[in-house]
mmCIF file of C-alpha atoms in Angstrom:
data_model
loop_
_atom_site.group_PDB
_atom_site.id
_atom_site.type_symbol
_atom_site.label_atom_id
_atom_site.label_comp_id
_atom_site.label_asym_id
_atom_site.label_seq_id
_atom_site.Cartn_x
_atom_site.Cartn_y
_atom_site.Cartn_z
ATOM 1 C CA MET E 15 -0.823 13.842 -13.405
ATOM 2 C CA ASP E 16 -3.024 11.029 -14.639
ATOM 3 C CA ALA E 17 -4.676 8.265 -12.611
ATOM 4 C CA MET E 18 -2.043 5.650 -13.466
ATOM 5 C CA THR E 19 0.776 7.822 -12.132
ATOM 6 C CA SER E 20 -1.154 8.429 -8.913
ATOM 7 C CA SER E 21 -1.765 4.694 -8.555
ATOM 8 C CA ILE E 22 1.911 3.877 -9.028
ATOM 9 C CA ILE E 23 2.913 6.460 -6.411
ATOM 10 C CA PHE E 24 0.361 5.027 -3.963
ATOM 11 C CA ILE E 25 1.550 1.452 -4.576
ATOM 12 C CA ILE E 26 5.177 2.420 -3.949
ATOM 13 C CA ALA E 27 4.244 4.368 -0.812
ATOM 14 C CA ALA E 28 2.152 1.491 0.571
ATOM 15 C CA PHE E 29 4.924 -1.065 0.130
ATOM 16 C CA CYS E 30 7.502 1.351 1.578
ATOM 17 C CA LEU E 31 5.309 1.899 4.650
ATOM 18 C CA GLY E 32 4.993 -1.853 5.112
ATOM 19 C CA ALA E 33 8.748 -2.285 4.820
ATOM 20 C CA VAL E 34 9.449 0.477 7.341
ATOM 21 C CA VAL E 35 6.959 -0.972 9.836
ATOM 22 C CA ILE E 36 8.581 -4.399 9.517
ATOM 23 C CA MET E 37 12.157 -3.109 9.749
ATOM 24 C CA LYS E 38 11.521 -0.727 12.672
ATOM 25 C CA ARG E 39 9.060 -2.831 14.675
ATOM 26 C CA GLU E 40 11.276 -2.845 17.779
ATOM 27 C CA ALA E 41 11.516 0.960 17.848
ATOM 28 C CA ILE E 42 7.752 1.583 17.539
ATOM 29 C CA PRO E 43 5.725 1.629 20.798
ATOM 30 C CA PRO E 44 3.422 -1.441 21.098
ATOM 31 C CA LYS E 45 0.131 0.487 21.026
ATOM 32 C CA MET E 46 1.174 2.464 17.928
ATOM 33 C CA ARG E 47 2.692 -0.641 16.310
ATOM 34 C CA ARG E 48 -0.677 -2.382 16.176
ATOM 35 C CA TRP E 49 -2.426 0.544 14.472
ATOM 36 C CA LEU E 50 0.440 1.104 12.053
ATOM 37 C CA ALA E 51 0.421 -2.586 11.162
ATOM 38 C CA LEU E 52 -3.333 -2.576 10.525
ATOM 39 C CA PHE E 53 -3.084 0.623 8.489
ATOM 40 C CA SER E 54 -0.213 -0.701 6.398
ATOM 41 C CA ILE E 55 -2.035 -4.015 5.800
ATOM 42 C CA ALA E 56 -5.072 -2.093 4.559
ATOM 43 C CA MET E 57 -2.928 0.076 2.281
ATOM 44 C CA ILE E 58 -1.043 -2.926 0.869
ATOM 45 C CA ALA E 59 -4.310 -4.793 0.251
ATOM 46 C CA PHE E 60 -5.668 -1.791 -1.644
ATOM 47 C CA ALA E 61 -2.397 -1.551 -3.577
ATOM 48 C CA PHE E 62 -2.800 -5.195 -4.662
ATOM 49 C CA PHE E 63 -6.355 -4.389 -5.730
ATOM 50 C CA LEU E 64 -5.034 -1.495 -7.836
ATOM 51 C CA ILE E 65 -2.438 -3.777 -9.450
ATOM 52 C CA VAL E 66 -5.038 -6.412 -10.319
ATOM 53 C CA TYR E 67 -7.446 -3.747 -11.588
ATOM 54 C CA ALA E 68 -4.721 -2.264 -13.787
ATOM 55 C CA LEU E 69 -3.970 -5.703 -15.227
ATOM 56 C CA PHE E 70 -7.650 -6.359 -15.989
ATOM 57 C CA THR E 71 -8.140 -2.993 -17.682
ATOM 58 C CA MET E 72 -4.872 -3.060 -19.606
ATOM 59 C CA GLY E 73 -5.406 -2.365 -23.272
ATOM 60 C CA THR E 74 -8.944 -1.015 -22.980
ATOM 61 C CA GLY E 75 -7.935 2.658 -22.992
ATOM 62 C CA THR E 76 -8.826 5.047 -25.765
ATOM 63 C CA VAL E 77 -6.298 6.274 -28.278
#
């Protein structure tokens, strides 16, 4: 599995975690909700960084 495939899997997982935290926010205990929200924000921010990095390095790979 190459680095791009791993990045795509991470990006999908980060956005899915964010969606689950938003959809199930009433069912999550308040103390855990805060930490899950912070963790998902950090993962989504890193996922955006990976997307931007992939766009900047697009086309510079070797043949």
